[in-house]
Tab-separated table of C-alpha atoms (C1' of nucleotides) in Angstrom:
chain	number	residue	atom	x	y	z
A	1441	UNK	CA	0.000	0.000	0.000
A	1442	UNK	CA	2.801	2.293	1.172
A	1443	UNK	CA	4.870	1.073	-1.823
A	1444	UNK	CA	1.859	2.336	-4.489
A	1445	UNK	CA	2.869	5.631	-5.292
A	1446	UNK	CA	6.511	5.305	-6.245
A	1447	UNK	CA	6.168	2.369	-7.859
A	1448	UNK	CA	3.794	4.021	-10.066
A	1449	UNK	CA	5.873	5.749	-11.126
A	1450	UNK	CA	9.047	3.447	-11.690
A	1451	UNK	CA	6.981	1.606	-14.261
A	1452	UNK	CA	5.271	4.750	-16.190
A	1453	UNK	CA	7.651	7.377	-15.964
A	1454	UNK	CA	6.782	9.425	-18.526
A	1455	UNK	CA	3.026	9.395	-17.854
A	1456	UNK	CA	2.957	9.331	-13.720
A	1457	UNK	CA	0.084	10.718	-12.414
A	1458	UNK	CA	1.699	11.910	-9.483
A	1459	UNK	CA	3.662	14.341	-11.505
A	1460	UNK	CA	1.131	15.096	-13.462
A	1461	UNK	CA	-1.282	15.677	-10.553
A	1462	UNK	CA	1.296	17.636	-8.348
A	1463	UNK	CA	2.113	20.202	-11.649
A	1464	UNK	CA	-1.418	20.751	-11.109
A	1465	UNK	CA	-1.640	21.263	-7.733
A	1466	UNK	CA	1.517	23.046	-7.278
A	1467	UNK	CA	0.663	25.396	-10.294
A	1468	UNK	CA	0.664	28.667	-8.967
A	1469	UNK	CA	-3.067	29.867	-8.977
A	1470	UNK	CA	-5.012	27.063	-9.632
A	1471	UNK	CA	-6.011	25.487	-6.414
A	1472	UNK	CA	-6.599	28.993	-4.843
A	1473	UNK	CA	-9.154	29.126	-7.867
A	1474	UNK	CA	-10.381	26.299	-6.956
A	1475	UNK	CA	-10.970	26.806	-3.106
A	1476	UNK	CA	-12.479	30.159	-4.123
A	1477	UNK	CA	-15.219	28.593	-6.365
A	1478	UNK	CA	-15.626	25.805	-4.072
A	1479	UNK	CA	-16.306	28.595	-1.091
A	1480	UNK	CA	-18.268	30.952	-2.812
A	1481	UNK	CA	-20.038	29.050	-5.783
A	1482	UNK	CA	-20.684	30.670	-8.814
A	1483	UNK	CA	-18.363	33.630	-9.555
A	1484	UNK	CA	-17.476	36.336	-12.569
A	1485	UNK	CA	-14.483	37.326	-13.601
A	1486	UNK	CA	-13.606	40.663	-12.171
A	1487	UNK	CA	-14.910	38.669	-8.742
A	1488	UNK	CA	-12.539	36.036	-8.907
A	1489	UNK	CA	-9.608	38.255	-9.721
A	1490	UNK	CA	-10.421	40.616	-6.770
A	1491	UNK	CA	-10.931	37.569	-4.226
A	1492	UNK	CA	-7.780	36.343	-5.318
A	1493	UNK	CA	-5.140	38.197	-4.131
A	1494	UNK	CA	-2.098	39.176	-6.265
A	1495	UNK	CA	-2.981	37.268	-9.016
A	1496	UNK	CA	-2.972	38.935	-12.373
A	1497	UNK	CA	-5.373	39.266	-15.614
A	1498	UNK	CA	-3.543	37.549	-17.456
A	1499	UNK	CA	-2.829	34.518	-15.379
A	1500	UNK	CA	-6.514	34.765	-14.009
A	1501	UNK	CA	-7.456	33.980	-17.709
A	1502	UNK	CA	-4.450	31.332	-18.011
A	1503	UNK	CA	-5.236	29.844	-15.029
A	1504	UNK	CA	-9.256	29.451	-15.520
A	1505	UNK	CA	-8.737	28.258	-19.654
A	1506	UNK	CA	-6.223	25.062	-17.727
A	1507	UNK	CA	-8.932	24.487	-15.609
A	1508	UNK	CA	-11.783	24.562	-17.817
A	1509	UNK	CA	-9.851	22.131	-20.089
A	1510	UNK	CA	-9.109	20.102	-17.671
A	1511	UNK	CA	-13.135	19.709	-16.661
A	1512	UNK	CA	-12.497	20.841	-13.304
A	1513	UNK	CA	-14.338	23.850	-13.738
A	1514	UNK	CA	-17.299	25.804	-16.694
A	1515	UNK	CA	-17.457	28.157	-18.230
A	1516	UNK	CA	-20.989	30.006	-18.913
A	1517	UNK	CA	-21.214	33.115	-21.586
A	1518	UNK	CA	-23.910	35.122	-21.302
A	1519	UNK	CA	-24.507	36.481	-25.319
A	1520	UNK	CA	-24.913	40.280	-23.779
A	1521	UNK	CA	-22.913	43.694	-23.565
A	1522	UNK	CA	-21.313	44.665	-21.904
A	1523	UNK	CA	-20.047	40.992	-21.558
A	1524	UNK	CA	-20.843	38.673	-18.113
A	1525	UNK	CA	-19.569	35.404	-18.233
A	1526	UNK	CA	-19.780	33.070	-14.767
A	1527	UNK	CA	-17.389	29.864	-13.691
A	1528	UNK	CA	-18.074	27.236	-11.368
A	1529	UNK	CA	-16.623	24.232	-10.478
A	1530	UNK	CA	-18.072	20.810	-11.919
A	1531	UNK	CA	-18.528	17.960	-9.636
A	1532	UNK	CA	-15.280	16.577	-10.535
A	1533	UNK	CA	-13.661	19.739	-9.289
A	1534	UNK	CA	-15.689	19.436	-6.569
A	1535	UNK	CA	-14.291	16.231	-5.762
A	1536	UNK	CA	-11.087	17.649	-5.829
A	1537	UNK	CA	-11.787	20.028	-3.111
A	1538	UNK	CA	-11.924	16.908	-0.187
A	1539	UNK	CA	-8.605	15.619	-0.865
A	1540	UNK	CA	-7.339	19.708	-0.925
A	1541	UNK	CA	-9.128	20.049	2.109
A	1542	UNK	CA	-7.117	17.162	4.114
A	1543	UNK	CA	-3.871	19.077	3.165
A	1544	UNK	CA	-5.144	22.167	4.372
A	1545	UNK	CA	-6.096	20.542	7.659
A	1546	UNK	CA	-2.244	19.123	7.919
A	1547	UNK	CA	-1.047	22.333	7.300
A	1548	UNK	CA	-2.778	24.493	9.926
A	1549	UNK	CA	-2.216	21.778	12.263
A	1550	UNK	CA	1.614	21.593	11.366
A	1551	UNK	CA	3.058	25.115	10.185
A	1552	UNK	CA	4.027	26.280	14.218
A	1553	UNK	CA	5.850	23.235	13.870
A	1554	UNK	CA	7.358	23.940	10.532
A	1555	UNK	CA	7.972	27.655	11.131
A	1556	UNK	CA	9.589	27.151	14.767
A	1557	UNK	CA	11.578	24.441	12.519
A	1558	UNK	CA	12.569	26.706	10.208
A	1559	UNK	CA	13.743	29.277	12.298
A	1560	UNK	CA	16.043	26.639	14.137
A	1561	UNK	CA	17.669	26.224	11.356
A	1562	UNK	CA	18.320	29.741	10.105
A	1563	UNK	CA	20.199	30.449	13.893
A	1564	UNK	CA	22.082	26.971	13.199
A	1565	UNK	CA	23.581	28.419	9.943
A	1566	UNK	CA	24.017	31.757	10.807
A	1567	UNK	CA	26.489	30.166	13.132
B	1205	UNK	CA	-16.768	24.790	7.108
B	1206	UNK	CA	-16.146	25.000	3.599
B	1207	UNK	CA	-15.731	28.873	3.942
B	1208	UNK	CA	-12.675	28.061	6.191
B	1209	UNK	CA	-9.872	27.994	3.537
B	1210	UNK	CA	-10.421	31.421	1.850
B	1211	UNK	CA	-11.335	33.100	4.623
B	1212	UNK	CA	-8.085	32.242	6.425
B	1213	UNK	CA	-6.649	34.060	3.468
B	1214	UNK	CA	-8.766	36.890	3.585
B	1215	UNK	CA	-7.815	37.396	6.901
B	1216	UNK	CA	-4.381	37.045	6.854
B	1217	UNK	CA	-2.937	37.567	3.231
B	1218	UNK	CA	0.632	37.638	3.786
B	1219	UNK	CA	0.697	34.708	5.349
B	1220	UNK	CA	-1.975	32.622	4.754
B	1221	UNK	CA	-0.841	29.124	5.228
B	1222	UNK	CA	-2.384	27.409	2.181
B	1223	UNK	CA	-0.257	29.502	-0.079
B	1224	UNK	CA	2.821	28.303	2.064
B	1225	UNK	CA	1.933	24.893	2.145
B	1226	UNK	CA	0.944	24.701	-1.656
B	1227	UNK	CA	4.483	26.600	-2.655
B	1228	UNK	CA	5.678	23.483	-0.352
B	1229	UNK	CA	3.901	20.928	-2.306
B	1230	UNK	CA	3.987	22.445	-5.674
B	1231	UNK	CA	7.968	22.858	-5.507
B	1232	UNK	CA	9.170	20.294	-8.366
B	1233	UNK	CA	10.781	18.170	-6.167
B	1234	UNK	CA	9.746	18.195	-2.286
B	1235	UNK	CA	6.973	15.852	-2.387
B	1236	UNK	CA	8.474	13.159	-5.091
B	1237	UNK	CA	11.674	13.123	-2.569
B	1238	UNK	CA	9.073	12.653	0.935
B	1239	UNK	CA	7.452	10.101	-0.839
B	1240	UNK	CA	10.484	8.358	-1.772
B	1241	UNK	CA	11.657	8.118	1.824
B	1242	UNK	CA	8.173	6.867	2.650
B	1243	UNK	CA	8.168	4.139	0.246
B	1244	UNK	CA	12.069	3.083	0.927
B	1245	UNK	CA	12.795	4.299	4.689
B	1246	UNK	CA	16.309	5.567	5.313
B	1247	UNK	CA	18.320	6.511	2.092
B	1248	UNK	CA	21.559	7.924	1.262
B	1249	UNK	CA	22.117	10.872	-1.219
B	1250	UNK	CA	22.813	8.510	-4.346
B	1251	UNK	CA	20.146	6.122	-3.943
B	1252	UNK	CA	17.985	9.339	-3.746
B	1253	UNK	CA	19.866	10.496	-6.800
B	1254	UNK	CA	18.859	7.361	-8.259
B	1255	UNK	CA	15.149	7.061	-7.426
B	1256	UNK	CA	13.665	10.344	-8.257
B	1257	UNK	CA	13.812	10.506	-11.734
B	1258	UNK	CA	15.206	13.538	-13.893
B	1259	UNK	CA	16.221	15.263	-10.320
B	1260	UNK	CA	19.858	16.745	-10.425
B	1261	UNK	CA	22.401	17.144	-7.969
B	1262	UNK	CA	21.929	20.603	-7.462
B	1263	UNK	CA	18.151	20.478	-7.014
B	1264	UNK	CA	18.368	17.146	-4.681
B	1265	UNK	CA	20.535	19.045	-2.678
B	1266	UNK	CA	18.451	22.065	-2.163
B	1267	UNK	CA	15.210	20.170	-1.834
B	1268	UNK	CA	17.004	18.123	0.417
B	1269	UNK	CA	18.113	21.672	2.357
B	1270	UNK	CA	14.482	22.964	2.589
B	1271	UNK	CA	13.111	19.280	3.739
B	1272	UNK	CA	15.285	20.000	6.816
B	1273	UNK	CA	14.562	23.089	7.506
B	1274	UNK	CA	11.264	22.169	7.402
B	1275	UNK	CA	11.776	19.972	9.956
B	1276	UNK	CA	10.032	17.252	7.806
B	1277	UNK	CA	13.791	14.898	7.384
B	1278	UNK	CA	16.555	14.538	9.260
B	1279	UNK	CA	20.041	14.497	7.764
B	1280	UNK	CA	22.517	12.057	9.214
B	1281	UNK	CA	26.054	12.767	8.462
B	1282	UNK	CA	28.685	9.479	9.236
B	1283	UNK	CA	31.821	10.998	9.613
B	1284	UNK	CA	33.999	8.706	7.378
B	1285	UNK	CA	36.041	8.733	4.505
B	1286	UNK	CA	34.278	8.231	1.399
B	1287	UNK	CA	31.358	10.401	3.139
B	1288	UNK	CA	27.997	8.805	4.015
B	1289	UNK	CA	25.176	10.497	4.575
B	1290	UNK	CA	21.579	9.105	4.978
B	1291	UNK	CA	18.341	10.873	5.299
B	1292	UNK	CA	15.171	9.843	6.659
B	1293	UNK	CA	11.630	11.229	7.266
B	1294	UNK	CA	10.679	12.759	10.625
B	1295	UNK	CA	7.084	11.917	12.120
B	1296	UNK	CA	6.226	15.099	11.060
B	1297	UNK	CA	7.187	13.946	7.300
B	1298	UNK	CA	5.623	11.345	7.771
B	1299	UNK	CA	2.166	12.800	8.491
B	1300	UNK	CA	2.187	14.893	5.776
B	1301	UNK	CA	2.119	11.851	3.368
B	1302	UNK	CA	-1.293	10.728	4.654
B	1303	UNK	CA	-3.018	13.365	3.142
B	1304	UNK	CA	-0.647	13.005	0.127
B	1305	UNK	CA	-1.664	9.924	-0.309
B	1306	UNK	CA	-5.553	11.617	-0.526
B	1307	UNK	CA	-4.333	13.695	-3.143
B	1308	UNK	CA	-2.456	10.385	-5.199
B	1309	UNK	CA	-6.180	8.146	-4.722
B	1310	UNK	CA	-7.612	11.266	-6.472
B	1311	UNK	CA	-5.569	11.697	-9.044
B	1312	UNK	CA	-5.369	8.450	-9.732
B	1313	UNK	CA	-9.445	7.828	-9.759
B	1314	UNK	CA	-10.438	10.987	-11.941
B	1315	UNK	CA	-6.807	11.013	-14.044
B	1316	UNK	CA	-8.945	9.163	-17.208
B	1317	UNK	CA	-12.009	11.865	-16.925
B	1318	UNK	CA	-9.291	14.640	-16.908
B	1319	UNK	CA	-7.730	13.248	-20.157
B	1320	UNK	CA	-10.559	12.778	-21.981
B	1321	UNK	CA	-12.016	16.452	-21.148
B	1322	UNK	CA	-8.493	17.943	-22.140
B	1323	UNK	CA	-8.575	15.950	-25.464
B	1324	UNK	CA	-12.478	17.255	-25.633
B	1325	UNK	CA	-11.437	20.479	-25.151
B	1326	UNK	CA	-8.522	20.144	-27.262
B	1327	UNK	CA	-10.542	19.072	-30.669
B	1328	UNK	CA	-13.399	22.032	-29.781
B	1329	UNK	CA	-10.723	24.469	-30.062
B	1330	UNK	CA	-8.928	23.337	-33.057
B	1331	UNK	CA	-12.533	24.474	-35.139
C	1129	DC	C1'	30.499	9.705	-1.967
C	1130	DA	C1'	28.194	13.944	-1.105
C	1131	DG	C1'	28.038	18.115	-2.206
C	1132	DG	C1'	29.765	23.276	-3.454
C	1133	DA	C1'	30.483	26.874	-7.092
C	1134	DT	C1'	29.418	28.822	-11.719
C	1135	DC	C1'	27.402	29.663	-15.908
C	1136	DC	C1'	23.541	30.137	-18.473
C	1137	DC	C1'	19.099	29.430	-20.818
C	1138	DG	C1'	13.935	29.104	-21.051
C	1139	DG	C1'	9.723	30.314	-19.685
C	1140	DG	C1'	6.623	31.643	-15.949
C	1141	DC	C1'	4.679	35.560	-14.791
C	1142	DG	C1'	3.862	40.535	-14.015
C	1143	DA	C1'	2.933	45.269	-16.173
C	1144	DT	C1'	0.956	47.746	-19.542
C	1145	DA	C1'	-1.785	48.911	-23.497
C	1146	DC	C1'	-5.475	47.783	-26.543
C	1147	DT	C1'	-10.388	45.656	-28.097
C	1148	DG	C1'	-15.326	43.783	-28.925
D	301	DC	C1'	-16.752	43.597	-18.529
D	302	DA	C1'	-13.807	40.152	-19.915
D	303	DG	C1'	-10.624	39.370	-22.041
D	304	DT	C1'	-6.161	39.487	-25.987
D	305	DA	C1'	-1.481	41.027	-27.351
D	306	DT	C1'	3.119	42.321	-26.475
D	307	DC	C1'	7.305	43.225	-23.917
D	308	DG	C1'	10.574	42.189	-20.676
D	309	DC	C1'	12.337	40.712	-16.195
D	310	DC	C1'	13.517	37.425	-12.985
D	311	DC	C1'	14.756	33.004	-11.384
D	312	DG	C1'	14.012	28.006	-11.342
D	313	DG	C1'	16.740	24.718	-12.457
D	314	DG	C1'	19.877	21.990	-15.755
D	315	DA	C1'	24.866	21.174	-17.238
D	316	DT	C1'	29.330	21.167	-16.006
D	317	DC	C1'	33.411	21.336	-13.274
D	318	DC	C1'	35.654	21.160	-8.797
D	319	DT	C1'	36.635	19.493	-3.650
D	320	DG	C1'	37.144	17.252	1.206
DNA sequence: CAGGATCCCGGGCGATACTG
DNA sequence: CAGTATCGCCCGGGATCCTG
């Protein structure tokens, strides 16, 4: 069981799905565009790229055309001007948003640990 | 409880702990080298070299560097001539590849639905 | 064997200006 | 409003060479 994930990847290692999955999830913007659909449902453009903080137009638009192709989120036009167009996640993102949600938990839980950690070792090299 | 994430942000953008952890997790290397030592236990600097495919030198090393300031694997240094050095994951490294492992299930599960959408989405914009 | 030190390129990403 | 287009910087990270 333990064993599953790297050996996954020893026999496909051009196609592993942890890579894959992790390029993803490390990307960035996109699972802060996901947690932000997943907590406030439906949003618009100019409301995602205010809630999201420090992101760009540009990578805003990036970031939601990966996710749309990916299925993980849709994309609704409204035929009207001046122009309104809404994303939400699908279920599969959705889905995705349980598994995120367990990391989050680790983190809160762990990042006194990690930060008193890391300043440990900045006084150990300073030295 | 599904507002938790963002708001966290909202409330604390310069250090909101989701962007910290997913900079963590979606640096290159970190979580291919945590999983190694999961699968594997102890290992030394080559047979990490070895494992984790495409990694250089310089970037095992660093990863390696952040990993223990992190506090999430300890670096045991045999003082001996040729060197040895082996690392292995703390129990806080440890815990973090529970929810990993969430993450890994999921990608594994909904991998197939994200391939066909991006293939989808591929064809409908080639028109 | 386990890394340090350098050099260097590609592209991720931000800033800005323009458009339907 | 919701993008597209363009420019340019910075730096992640690979390749290579060197050392205790």
């Amino acid at each position: 069981m333990k064993k599953e994930i790297s050996r996954k990847c020893e026999n496909d290692r051009d196609n592993c799905p942890v890579k894959d999955v992790l390029n993803r999830v490390g990307d960035k913007w996109s699972m802060l565009t996901v947690i932000m659909l997943s907590d406030h449902g439906t949003l618009r453009f100019n409301e995602l790229h205010q809630l999201i903080d420090g992101i760009s137009q540009k990578m805003l638009t990036v970031t939601l055309k990966m996710l749309e192709a990916d299925g993980l989120l849709t994309r609704k036009m409204y035929a009207q001007i001046p122009p309104k167009v809404e994303y939400a996640l699908t279920p599969l993102g959705e889905s995705l948003v349980t598994p995120l949600m367990h990391l989050y938990d680790w983190a809160n839980t762990n990042m006194p640990e990690i930060k008193a950690s890391r300043e440990r070792y900045e006084k150990a090299v300073a030295v």
